[in-house]
Amino acid sequence: MAATLLDASFKDDFCLSVDSFDKDVQSNPDFYRRYRLTKATHYKEKTYVGHEYIILDISDGKHFLQLRTERRPTTRKGETVGKAVSSSDYVRVTDDSISRWRPSDAGKPPKGSVRSSSKGGKSLNEKAQSSKGKDKTSSDKGLWRKVTNGTPKEKRASSLDDEKLSEDEETAYLIQFLRCPAVPAFTVVDICQIFHDISAMSPNYRLLSQQCYWFCGAFIDGLKLRLEDELKVTLQITEGRHYDRRGKTGGVFRNLFQVLKDEQPRSDMEIFNKKLEKDRTEEKERELDEVEDIFNQAVKYQTWTKAQAEEEARRAIGPILFGTHKS
C-alpha cells in the first residue's frame, strides 16, 4: 500500500496508518530509497482546536507529490502501565496517519480519519471542522521571517513555490517549513525511522502532552536531529508569520493557553535516545556476559574431560607398570 500511496499516477485519495506505511517501506528499503523528501511544511488549521499537521513534498526525480501526516486519537483507551493517570486525563491509542494531500485539502482531515461517536453524533474532528476560526489577517499573506543560522529577518515570499504555501490561508496557517538538501538525500526510509521513533516514544494520544502539536514538533525536531546533528547538514528553515501559534489552541483563547511548550518534543526525544542508548549498552553487556559464561563453561568442560582422560589412562596403564616393576 505504501507503493500505491507514492505512485503519482494513482489519483484516488486514501489513508494509511504510519505503522503500516513504515512496515511496507522497511520490507523493501532499496525500492523506497528512490523517493526523497524535498520539503516539510508545518500547518495549523483555523479552528478552535487548532489541529496541526505536516505536509511532505516527495520526489522520485521524475514525479512530485505531497503527503499529509498527522496525529489524531482513536476511541480506544490507551495503556497507562507504569505512569499515573488521573481520571480527567484523556488518553487514547493514537491514530497517526499518512495520506495523499492536495492544496485544496487544507483544513480537511484525510479520508478514513474521521470517526463518528458511539451515539451517532459528530466526532471531535467533524466538530472542529464545522467551527470556523475568526482570526483572519489578509495582510499576513506572503510575509515570512526567514531564519538562517538563528538570525531572523523579514522577507516577502517571491518564488512561486512560496506563494503556493500561502494560497490556503483561509483554512490553515503556515507555521514553518524547511527544505532538505539534495545531497545527502533524505529518503522515505529515513522518514520512516522518525515515524518509528515517534511511535516508540508515544504510543498513546495524550490530550495535554502528546497530541497533534507534539507529533508535528517531534517530526520537525527529528528532521533537524538527523540532518543537522548526525549528517552535519545546514537546513534552510523558514518561519511563517504565524509561527507563534504553534502548540496553542485556536479561536479567541489562542493567546491565553499554550498546550505544548516549544522545547517539549526535543526534550522527549533526547530522553528517548538516552534510554535507547542505555538499553543498547545493557543489551551488549548482557551479550558479552553470555559469551563469557559460555567460554567459562567450555573451559571448565575441557578441564574436566582432560582430567577424566588422564584418570582413565592412569587406570589403564597402572597394572601394566605395576606388573613390570614386580618382575
PDB file of C-alpha atoms in Angstrom, residues 49 57 69 76 89 105 116 142 145 180 238 258:
ATOM      1  CA  VAL A  49      -8.995  23.090  18.208  1.00  0.00           C
ATOM      2  CA  ASP A  57       6.947  17.109  -0.531  1.00  0.00           C
ATOM      3  CA  THR A  69       0.923  13.168   8.115  1.00  0.00           C
ATOM      4  CA  ARG A  76      -9.708   3.003  22.276  1.00  0.00           C
ATOM      5  CA  ASP A  89      -6.739  12.851  31.560  1.00  0.00           C
ATOM      6  CA  ASP A 105      -7.419  19.755   1.011  1.00  0.00           C
ATOM      7  CA  SER A 116     -18.370   9.171  14.417  1.00  0.00           C
ATOM      8  CA  GLY A 142       3.356  36.321   1.713  1.00  0.00           C
ATOM      9  CA  ARG A 145      10.565  35.517   8.929  1.00  0.00           C
ATOM     10  CA  CYS A 180      16.064  19.280   2.625  1.00  0.00           C
ATOM     11  CA  THR A 238      11.628  29.456   7.275  1.00  0.00           C
ATOM     12  CA  GLN A 258      -0.254  27.175  25.289  1.00  0.00           C
TER      13      GLN A 258
END
